[in-house]
């Protein structure tokens, strides 16, 4: 008749939880292995807490915290439980890969559920009954499942992957939390996810509504307590400007004491969660600077004047990055950052989301045109800078004019606007098309003195299809293509579509073809690249940097940043579409997208150094190479004749006499 002791989640996990053999730490659960998870688990039984938000990096604490909360309530405080996953198959996967092994390996839970078989009404893959309650696992896209049963404990995982509306009935989280009305006095809602895009991340919005707790650790230098922030990670660079991960270190924000990896692990043994949400008290707006003694795993913020608890704790929010992960060193985190920098904005977004638990301000949110205009380069329109090695052109067709842009592409995914030209004239008449044909014959001077032609031209065929098709047919033998921009995020180049067919409907192999361009992909990538900041003088440009000439006009920059990505819900489905900002024209943007798609078609994204050297050789550009010499103390006889080292030395000592021809 003795009631079970009222364990909190940490005590229950360490007493009853046994990690599965599939886990990297199989056996008894030890909270101190990932000390940063202690605070979120204690919040489940913290007096006054009704909602918990976990905005954390991947593979750190989110799923473990949810599992332990479920296990504790099933065993100690049984009640109706609902677990919401993005889709039904994800709910089934969670049941098989997470819930079932936890029940199998933890005796306390195994005794509760017994030997129920899948054919029993009380135990299915997504619904399991136990004395005093039940646990149901559903997908977020079904309003019927979300509103089926009254519940007390709600666990929502990966909420940034939920649809904005479940079947047109509203937010899945709101629908599920409405089921907690009967348990209002002691209900608990848990939301967990890694963040995604700033302004559209559900977990970010939830964390901002919370008391915004952060994990503080003690500095071994000044013995002050501070949260670990990415801005305090320091590293050196080599002469080429590349990051050297082996020099990575963390410096205290107060005393600049460098924290070694062993010192970081020691600091992570004691983590104190503190409220950091700004508040107003005693007639003054304050940022927390004083906290009450830690209780229930949190230090509550106090007013610096009256000492009152100033931030309510009904919504406990937690944020943690990989800097708190014992199994990932700072050097490894910096190495991932360096790799993301080389790969461009998409990889950087993944790094910010999964490693730093921060939202990414998407390039789709067009940067301010004034900022882009302010970072112009020093070259002039009509000339090609030294690093621009191949040209692609895009043509946008309007009723009374043609607008054409020439873009140069080079290493490091960089590109340069060479020229944008407006050709006035009615597009149903021949003259304006003759002017465009004359432009095809022009050359642009490279900084080295070489004359460059555009490798491929792409003419938009979406608006004036008949005129464009007729013109492209007259350009047989030239690299002039009809392009079709499509609303796709798959890639910049989507393939080739045949347009000519026989009367029987069979596609002609040698007929007119269109180049399908992923316009949405190209726009999103371009906006992200335009948002990159210009590096200090003498430093290398970041991957994907977009260069603009010194004489680019304000109107051209406005057109280049003319669209933004908006999200709308239509018939219960979420759609993202690009819309003009303030009625701006967007011809320069469209031309840039067509040139980008043609570059992808020719393989610009995957060209290796040998290909760039071939192009430089064709342009007559001599690339400086470092001399290779043997150490004076090593006799020449130690290099075997005919070996790879001998061949490399021979190549280094002789100039390349000719450029290999490449079929184009």
XYZ file of C-alpha atoms in Angstrom:
664
model
C 0.000 0.000 0.000
C 3.043 2.297 0.190
C 2.827 4.828 -2.686
C 5.722 5.069 -5.098
C 8.199 7.813 -4.261
C 7.639 10.999 -6.253
C 10.834 10.910 -8.310
C 11.723 13.838 -10.554
C 12.828 12.968 -14.089
C 16.572 12.923 -13.293
C 16.089 10.690 -10.250
C 13.786 8.359 -12.159
C 16.173 8.053 -15.114
C 19.169 7.250 -12.923
C 17.173 4.780 -10.804
C 15.074 2.944 -13.403
C 16.250 3.797 -16.932
C 18.475 1.356 -18.726
C 19.865 2.426 -22.074
C 19.390 0.017 -24.937
C 22.205 -1.959 -26.479
C 21.661 0.110 -29.627
C 22.832 3.188 -27.697
C 26.456 4.345 -27.648
C 26.277 4.330 -23.819
C 24.382 1.123 -23.163
C 23.464 0.266 -19.596
C 22.597 2.444 -16.625
C 21.596 6.041 -17.398
C 24.036 8.623 -16.005
C 22.948 12.267 -16.274
C 26.448 13.632 -15.664
C 27.572 12.231 -19.023
C 25.621 15.092 -20.616
C 25.192 17.460 -17.684
C 23.495 20.109 -19.799
C 20.419 17.829 -20.036
C 19.806 17.958 -16.270
C 18.026 21.341 -16.308
C 15.451 20.480 -19.021
C 14.622 17.201 -17.279
C 14.153 18.878 -13.896
C 11.811 21.437 -15.492
C 9.214 18.682 -16.045
C 8.477 18.649 -12.294
C 9.424 22.263 -11.545
C 6.533 24.021 -9.724
C 4.704 26.398 -12.031
C 6.068 25.078 -15.346
C 3.370 24.242 -17.899
C 5.391 24.393 -21.137
C 8.951 23.349 -21.967
C 10.747 24.448 -25.146
C 13.965 22.685 -26.179
C 15.822 24.519 -28.964
C 18.992 22.478 -29.160
C 21.541 21.183 -31.625
C 21.271 17.696 -33.047
C 22.328 14.613 -31.100
C 22.649 16.314 -27.727
C 19.576 16.181 -25.467
C 16.206 16.602 -27.197
C 15.161 12.985 -27.725
C 16.716 11.766 -24.475
C 14.826 14.362 -22.458
C 11.523 13.424 -24.127
C 12.128 9.703 -23.520
C 12.906 10.213 -19.827
C 9.881 12.468 -19.322
C 7.661 9.823 -20.925
C 9.163 7.051 -18.817
C 8.807 8.988 -15.563
C 5.144 9.873 -16.139
C 4.217 6.360 -17.294
C 5.799 4.839 -14.177
C 5.362 7.430 -11.410
C 2.490 9.654 -12.517
C 0.409 7.732 -15.107
C -1.850 9.846 -17.296
C -3.069 10.183 -20.907
C -0.064 11.044 -23.118
C 0.141 12.230 -26.724
C 3.374 12.250 -28.750
C 3.240 14.224 -32.010
C 5.730 13.655 -34.821
C 5.832 15.451 -38.210
C 4.213 12.542 -40.071
C 2.580 9.207 -39.300
C 5.583 7.189 -40.475
C 7.830 9.243 -38.160
C 5.479 8.407 -35.279
C 5.755 4.701 -36.083
C 9.543 4.984 -36.313
C 9.693 6.679 -32.903
C 7.547 3.888 -31.445
C 9.761 1.132 -32.873
C 13.208 2.696 -32.494
C 12.817 4.733 -29.296
C 9.810 3.785 -27.185
C 9.889 0.010 -27.641
C 13.607 -0.388 -26.768
C 13.166 1.826 -23.687
C 10.281 -0.358 -22.480
C 12.188 -3.551 -23.301
C 15.369 -2.612 -21.425
C 13.880 -0.768 -18.402
C 12.386 -3.328 -15.994
C 10.031 -0.823 -14.357
C 8.401 -0.075 -17.702
C 8.503 -3.684 -18.842
C 6.552 -4.726 -15.761
C 3.929 -2.017 -16.415
C 3.278 -2.912 -20.048
C 3.649 -6.646 -19.473
C 3.568 -9.047 -22.380
C 0.881 -7.338 -24.462
C 0.997 -8.457 -28.063
C 0.406 -6.275 -31.086
C -2.926 -8.044 -31.685
C -4.233 -6.915 -28.281
C -6.546 -3.915 -28.306
C -4.475 -2.254 -25.609
C -1.144 -2.415 -27.439
C -0.642 -1.334 -31.038
C 2.311 0.311 -32.688
C 0.939 3.831 -32.160
C -1.329 3.340 -29.130
C -0.402 1.589 -25.893
C -2.475 1.388 -22.719
C -1.090 1.039 -19.207
C -2.648 1.239 -15.726
C -3.805 4.817 -15.206
C -3.358 6.075 -18.754
C -2.261 5.475 -22.311
C 0.294 6.789 -24.809
C -0.666 7.663 -28.387
C 1.713 8.552 -31.200
C 0.356 10.509 -34.190
C 1.480 12.597 -37.163
C 0.964 16.363 -37.155
C -0.841 16.367 -40.509
C -4.033 14.694 -39.230
C -6.441 16.981 -37.327
C -8.604 13.969 -36.408
C -5.785 12.217 -34.548
C -4.702 15.434 -32.837
C -8.178 16.084 -31.449
C -9.196 12.512 -30.666
C -8.539 12.122 -26.913
C -8.154 14.298 -23.791
C -4.514 14.319 -22.710
C -2.417 15.648 -19.856
C 1.152 15.260 -21.178
C 1.923 16.450 -24.725
C 5.311 15.908 -26.376
C 5.812 17.588 -29.766
C 9.036 16.608 -31.528
C 10.613 18.258 -34.620
C 7.974 21.001 -34.650
C 9.675 23.001 -37.413
C 8.689 20.182 -39.777
C 4.998 20.479 -38.928
C 2.636 21.972 -41.521
C 1.357 25.445 -40.723
C -2.145 24.033 -40.684
C -3.374 20.492 -40.049
C -6.019 19.856 -42.665
C -6.965 23.517 -42.785
C -8.048 23.515 -39.118
C -5.132 25.444 -37.638
C -1.742 24.902 -36.033
C -1.095 21.247 -35.065
C 0.387 22.326 -31.718
C -2.628 24.500 -30.900
C -5.013 21.685 -31.820
C -3.129 19.228 -29.623
C -2.869 21.614 -26.661
C -6.634 22.154 -26.787
C -6.912 18.501 -25.726
C -5.276 19.449 -22.392
C -8.240 21.586 -21.264
C -9.497 18.931 -18.798
C -6.044 18.766 -17.155
C -5.387 22.504 -17.103
C -4.174 22.513 -13.484
C -1.351 19.987 -13.993
C -0.848 19.606 -17.739
C 2.586 19.727 -19.347
C 3.510 20.481 -22.960
C 7.005 19.751 -24.325
C 8.196 21.190 -27.664
C 11.538 20.170 -29.146
C 13.416 20.833 -32.371
C 16.565 22.234 -33.909
C 15.858 25.704 -35.355
C 15.607 26.416 -39.073
C 14.880 29.714 -40.856
C 14.700 32.972 -38.907
C 11.187 34.361 -38.826
C 9.637 31.050 -39.903
C 10.974 28.695 -37.241
C 8.271 27.454 -34.860
C 10.811 26.470 -32.202
C 12.396 29.937 -32.375
C 8.998 31.578 -31.843
C 8.307 29.255 -28.909
C 11.699 29.972 -27.317
C 11.156 33.722 -27.624
C 7.869 33.330 -25.729
C 9.654 31.461 -22.917
C 11.873 32.693 -20.080
C 14.876 32.049 -22.389
C 17.141 29.981 -20.159
C 20.805 29.578 -21.062
C 23.437 27.250 -19.660
C 26.159 29.051 -17.655
C 29.530 27.460 -16.877
C 32.414 28.672 -14.720
C 35.578 30.156 -16.241
C 38.790 28.732 -14.748
C 40.477 32.107 -15.259
C 38.206 34.696 -13.625
C 35.793 32.182 -11.981
C 32.868 34.075 -13.474
C 29.834 32.324 -14.895
C 28.956 32.800 -18.568
C 27.093 30.898 -21.306
C 29.203 29.327 -24.060
C 28.688 31.404 -27.212
C 30.036 30.841 -30.727
C 31.296 34.445 -30.874
C 33.943 33.570 -28.266
C 35.447 30.730 -30.310
C 38.814 31.799 -31.697
C 41.007 30.262 -34.408
C 43.952 31.241 -36.580
C 44.195 31.335 -40.378
C 47.042 30.518 -42.720
C 48.557 32.865 -45.291
C 45.833 31.964 -47.807
C 43.119 32.919 -45.336
C 42.012 29.347 -44.635
C 40.917 28.364 -41.135
C 43.291 26.169 -39.140
C 41.025 24.002 -36.927
C 43.971 22.789 -34.841
C 44.290 26.313 -33.396
C 40.658 26.427 -32.192
C 40.091 27.586 -28.630
C 37.422 29.224 -26.499
C 38.095 32.575 -24.797
C 36.153 33.852 -21.803
C 33.999 36.865 -22.648
C 35.109 38.607 -19.441
C 38.821 37.866 -18.982
C 39.705 36.422 -22.423
C 41.214 33.391 -20.695
C 41.739 30.675 -23.352
C 39.923 27.493 -22.415
C 41.617 24.267 -23.451
C 39.614 21.183 -24.316
C 40.282 19.480 -20.936
C 39.245 22.697 -19.170
C 36.022 22.791 -21.201
C 35.193 19.238 -20.148
C 35.833 20.161 -16.514
C 33.599 23.232 -16.850
C 30.790 21.103 -18.327
C 30.620 19.032 -15.130
C 28.702 21.870 -13.488
C 26.092 23.636 -15.604
C 23.704 26.230 -14.190
C 20.618 27.201 -16.175
C 19.606 30.840 -15.721
C 16.727 32.924 -17.020
C 17.937 35.536 -19.536
C 14.708 37.059 -20.861
C 14.641 40.886 -20.506
C 11.962 42.262 -18.191
C 10.554 45.476 -16.750
C 10.548 46.066 -12.996
C 10.692 49.147 -10.768
C 9.971 51.261 -13.833
C 13.136 50.164 -15.651
C 13.831 47.830 -18.573
C 16.424 45.308 -17.408
C 18.487 42.441 -18.746
C 18.991 39.798 -16.012
C 22.168 40.465 -14.034
C 21.177 38.974 -10.687
C 19.716 35.555 -9.991
C 18.239 33.673 -7.057
C 20.023 30.547 -5.748
C 19.504 27.576 -8.033
C 16.399 25.508 -7.278
C 14.758 22.771 -9.381
C 17.612 23.124 -11.867
C 17.165 26.845 -12.602
C 18.279 30.209 -11.222
C 15.389 32.674 -11.487
C 16.126 36.258 -12.555
C 15.807 38.965 -9.891
C 15.264 42.706 -10.137
C 18.478 44.572 -9.281
C 16.476 47.127 -7.256
C 13.800 45.273 -5.279
C 15.117 41.722 -5.559
C 11.772 40.322 -6.725
C 11.516 37.360 -9.091
C 10.834 39.264 -12.288
C 10.442 36.597 -15.012
C 7.622 34.023 -14.758
C 8.644 30.389 -15.153
C 5.416 28.970 -16.571
C 7.146 28.587 -19.944
C 10.676 27.222 -19.525
C 12.847 27.624 -22.613
C 16.252 25.993 -23.140
C 18.900 26.552 -25.831
C 22.101 24.511 -26.164
C 24.723 24.210 -28.922
C 27.470 21.695 -29.664
C 29.781 23.735 -27.438
C 28.076 21.865 -24.571
C 28.573 18.433 -26.166
C 31.253 16.422 -24.321
C 31.831 14.131 -27.307
C 32.537 16.893 -29.845
C 35.609 19.043 -29.354
C 35.857 22.719 -30.238
C 38.378 21.755 -32.909
C 35.816 19.468 -34.560
C 33.168 22.202 -34.426
C 35.521 24.705 -36.074
C 36.448 22.125 -38.723
C 32.745 21.750 -39.570
C 32.459 25.544 -39.757
C 35.427 25.768 -42.137
C 33.920 23.083 -44.353
C 30.566 24.896 -44.380
C 32.291 28.134 -45.393
C 33.865 26.410 -48.372
C 30.574 24.893 -49.487
C 28.507 28.074 -49.373
C 25.318 29.471 -47.787
C 23.332 26.223 -47.746
C 26.045 24.422 -45.786
C 26.370 27.417 -43.463
C 22.654 27.283 -42.757
C 22.952 23.621 -41.811
C 25.881 24.438 -39.529
C 23.987 27.200 -37.727
C 20.877 25.030 -37.310
C 22.400 21.701 -36.322
C 25.605 22.768 -34.555
C 24.857 26.159 -32.972
C 21.091 25.712 -32.410
C 20.533 29.082 -34.046
C 18.177 30.166 -36.768
C 19.558 31.100 -40.146
C 18.543 34.355 -41.737
C 17.749 32.952 -45.110
C 19.068 34.614 -48.210
C 15.526 34.350 -49.472
C 14.825 37.336 -47.285
C 16.346 39.752 -49.758
C 19.121 41.899 -48.288
C 18.659 45.642 -48.286
C 19.632 46.993 -51.679
C 21.554 49.848 -50.023
C 23.851 47.326 -48.309
C 24.490 45.508 -51.592
C 25.066 48.781 -53.457
C 27.568 49.938 -50.823
C 29.919 46.986 -51.382
C 30.564 47.539 -55.110
C 33.862 46.421 -56.613
C 36.427 48.585 -58.409
C 36.113 47.153 -61.928
C 33.972 48.856 -64.586
C 31.055 47.492 -66.582
C 32.081 45.864 -69.855
C 35.336 44.463 -68.444
C 35.991 41.070 -66.894
C 38.031 40.953 -63.640
C 41.032 38.652 -63.395
C 39.233 35.894 -61.462
C 36.271 35.758 -63.863
C 37.162 32.997 -66.300
C 34.002 32.072 -68.223
C 30.968 34.078 -69.355
C 27.282 33.162 -69.457
C 24.434 35.418 -70.558
C 20.738 35.653 -69.747
C 18.055 37.514 -71.705
C 14.678 38.579 -70.313
C 11.914 39.299 -72.847
C 9.400 42.097 -72.323
C 6.809 43.503 -74.717
C 8.762 46.647 -75.574
C 12.358 45.615 -74.924
C 14.928 42.905 -74.323
C 17.215 43.036 -71.292
C 20.468 41.074 -71.351
C 23.041 40.427 -68.641
C 26.523 38.994 -68.986
C 27.937 37.252 -65.903
C 31.464 35.953 -65.316
C 32.004 32.849 -63.207
C 35.160 31.707 -61.463
C 36.615 29.650 -58.658
C 35.207 29.511 -55.138
C 31.675 29.797 -56.593
C 32.223 33.537 -57.103
C 30.576 35.489 -59.936
C 30.774 38.970 -61.411
C 28.172 41.100 -63.171
C 30.000 42.168 -66.332
C 27.264 44.143 -68.040
C 23.510 44.642 -68.124
C 22.092 46.103 -71.312
C 18.600 47.184 -72.342
C 17.670 46.725 -76.024
C 14.498 48.768 -76.730
C 12.032 47.691 -79.398
C 8.772 45.864 -79.946
C 9.519 42.155 -79.531
C 7.023 41.171 -82.236
C 9.207 43.004 -84.769
C 12.535 41.845 -86.156
C 14.772 44.810 -85.333
C 15.194 44.208 -81.611
C 16.101 40.577 -82.270
C 18.742 41.720 -84.779
C 20.213 43.929 -82.067
C 20.375 40.936 -79.738
C 22.017 38.818 -82.443
C 24.641 41.535 -82.894
C 25.318 41.399 -79.155
C 26.037 37.679 -79.486
C 28.973 38.549 -81.756
C 30.555 40.933 -79.236
C 33.523 40.188 -77.007
C 34.415 41.464 -73.544
C 37.956 42.296 -72.510
C 39.493 40.282 -69.714
C 41.828 41.999 -67.266
C 44.670 39.960 -68.786
C 43.971 41.552 -72.180
C 42.260 38.551 -73.740
C 38.939 38.933 -75.579
C 36.187 36.704 -74.178
C 32.953 35.536 -75.767
C 29.873 34.391 -73.903
C 29.907 30.603 -73.616
C 26.101 30.190 -73.602
C 23.135 32.506 -73.952
C 19.744 31.763 -72.435
C 16.596 33.543 -73.691
C 13.454 33.448 -71.534
C 10.659 31.635 -73.375
C 7.906 31.794 -70.753
C 6.248 35.049 -71.847
C 6.679 35.353 -75.618
C 7.083 31.706 -76.493
C 6.471 31.822 -80.254
C 8.860 34.742 -80.855
C 11.624 33.216 -78.733
C 11.344 29.770 -80.332
C 11.475 31.315 -83.802
C 14.549 33.363 -82.905
C 16.410 30.454 -81.293
C 15.826 28.321 -84.395
C 17.589 30.988 -86.479
C 20.649 30.677 -84.217
C 21.403 27.072 -85.113
C 25.100 26.364 -84.623
C 25.403 28.879 -81.791
C 25.132 28.196 -78.061
C 21.816 30.052 -77.820
C 19.072 28.325 -75.847
C 15.444 28.885 -74.991
C 15.183 28.685 -71.212
C 12.158 27.899 -69.083
C 12.251 29.068 -65.448
C 10.420 26.713 -63.084
C 9.375 26.968 -59.445
C 11.756 24.325 -58.148
C 14.289 24.170 -55.321
C 15.902 20.945 -56.558
C 18.783 22.499 -58.529
C 19.724 25.412 -60.762
C 19.714 23.167 -63.867
C 16.763 20.755 -64.102
C 17.386 19.193 -67.496
C 16.448 19.581 -71.153
C 12.939 19.394 -72.595
C 12.127 18.583 -76.226
C 9.546 20.844 -77.871
C 9.324 19.664 -81.497
C 7.333 16.537 -82.305
C 5.990 14.607 -85.281
C 2.257 14.656 -86.127
C 2.043 11.364 -84.239
C 3.361 13.041 -81.116
C 6.865 11.553 -81.096
C 9.578 13.920 -79.889
C 12.126 14.890 -82.543
C 15.641 14.066 -81.439
C 17.142 17.021 -83.290
C 14.241 19.401 -82.737
C 14.091 22.508 -80.572
C 14.882 21.977 -76.931
C 14.468 24.170 -73.869
C 16.749 24.400 -70.875
C 14.764 24.015 -67.641
C 16.073 26.345 -64.934
C 15.269 25.987 -61.220
C 14.397 29.664 -60.771
C 13.418 29.334 -57.107
C 16.674 27.548 -56.300
C 18.703 30.188 -58.155
C 16.894 33.061 -56.411
C 17.346 31.589 -52.967
C 21.039 30.953 -53.586
C 21.602 34.432 -55.050
C 19.903 36.208 -52.134
C 22.058 34.291 -49.693
C 25.208 35.183 -51.613
C 24.244 38.868 -51.881
C 23.904 38.952 -48.089
C 27.578 37.978 -47.630
C 29.765 40.744 -46.221
C 32.799 42.061 -48.019
C 35.982 40.869 -46.267
C 38.697 43.248 -45.007
C 41.233 44.457 -47.542
C 43.657 41.705 -48.499
C 41.466 38.883 -47.177
C 39.894 36.275 -49.501
C 36.259 36.586 -50.487
C 33.820 34.086 -48.971
C 32.532 31.277 -51.145
C 29.687 32.378 -53.372
C 30.427 36.107 -53.188
C 28.653 38.168 -55.881
C 30.696 41.052 -57.320
C 29.125 44.155 -58.828
C 30.924 46.775 -60.969
C 31.753 50.214 -59.638
C 29.327 51.869 -62.064
C 26.349 49.609 -61.368
C 23.216 51.729 -60.996
C 20.901 51.855 -58.019
C 18.048 50.617 -60.181
C 20.026 47.561 -61.253
C 20.784 46.666 -57.632
C 17.132 47.188 -56.694
C 16.127 44.813 -59.479
C 18.706 42.258 -58.351
C 17.161 42.244 -54.843
C 13.600 42.763 -56.061
C 11.932 39.612 -54.697
C 11.396 37.965 -51.326
C 10.146 34.556 -50.317
C 6.780 34.522 -48.567
C 4.882 31.602 -47.063
C 1.148 31.187 -47.525
C -1.360 28.482 -46.632
C -3.778 27.547 -49.393
C -6.322 24.765 -48.876
C -4.392 23.481 -45.894
C -1.086 23.295 -47.762
C 1.927 25.463 -47.196
C 3.310 27.177 -50.287
C 6.412 29.295 -50.614
C 6.478 31.730 -53.470
C 8.624 34.618 -54.629
C 6.898 37.984 -54.840
C 8.248 41.418 -55.877
C 9.088 43.863 -53.097
C 7.171 47.108 -53.338
C 6.386 46.634 -57.014
C 10.030 46.627 -58.132
C 11.005 45.361 -61.569
C 13.063 42.174 -61.594
C 14.594 41.818 -65.067
C 18.189 41.925 -63.754
C 17.326 39.166 -61.268
C 15.782 36.979 -63.954
C 18.779 37.410 -66.249
C 21.100 36.436 -63.397
C 19.070 33.274 -62.782
C 19.240 32.234 -66.437
C 23.023 32.712 -66.512
C 23.339 30.735 -63.273
C 21.310 27.850 -64.698
C 23.474 27.695 -67.829
C 26.609 27.669 -65.672
C 25.182 24.714 -63.749
C 24.378 22.987 -67.045
C 28.025 23.252 -68.096
C 29.212 21.908 -64.726
C 30.466 25.077 -63.001
C 29.507 23.711 -59.565
C 31.712 20.634 -59.929
C 34.740 21.885 -61.898
C 38.070 20.989 -60.367
C 41.314 22.944 -60.370
C 42.621 21.239 -63.498
C 39.623 22.554 -65.451
C 40.193 26.122 -64.249
C 43.853 25.906 -65.264
C 42.842 24.768 -68.734
C 40.569 27.809 -69.062
C 43.357 30.104 -67.844
C 45.688 28.552 -70.376
C 43.203 29.178 -73.175
C 43.020 32.818 -72.100
C 46.791 33.089 -71.970
C 46.874 33.676 -68.209
C 50.066 32.603 -66.470
C 49.225 31.317 -63.000
C 51.975 31.679 -60.404
C 52.980 28.377 -58.880
C 55.211 27.851 -55.865
C 58.630 26.407 -56.621
C 59.316 22.926 -55.306
C 62.826 22.222 -54.116
C 64.502 19.348 -52.319
C 65.836 19.909 -48.825
C 69.568 20.560 -48.926
C 70.185 17.740 -46.502
C 68.449 15.135 -48.710
C 70.563 13.811 -51.603
C 68.903 13.765 -55.008
C 69.591 10.047 -55.283
C 66.933 9.401 -52.614
C 64.211 10.181 -55.223
C 63.742 6.995 -57.231
C 63.828 7.411 -60.991
C 60.408 7.037 -62.563
C 58.620 7.434 -59.227
C 55.684 9.774 -58.615
C 57.965 12.180 -56.707
C 60.397 12.308 -59.624
C 57.595 13.017 -62.100
C 56.248 15.812 -59.869
C 59.687 17.421 -59.665
C 60.042 17.207 -63.436
C 56.683 18.907 -63.944
C 57.577 21.657 -61.452
C 60.806 22.420 -63.283
C 59.356 22.755 -66.735
C 56.710 25.125 -68.052
C 53.567 23.836 -69.599
C 54.072 24.177 -73.360
C 50.540 23.841 -74.553
C 47.002 23.689 -73.304
C 45.147 20.441 -73.598
C 42.296 20.715 -76.030
C 38.869 19.957 -74.705
C 35.831 19.115 -76.778
C 33.221 21.761 -76.208
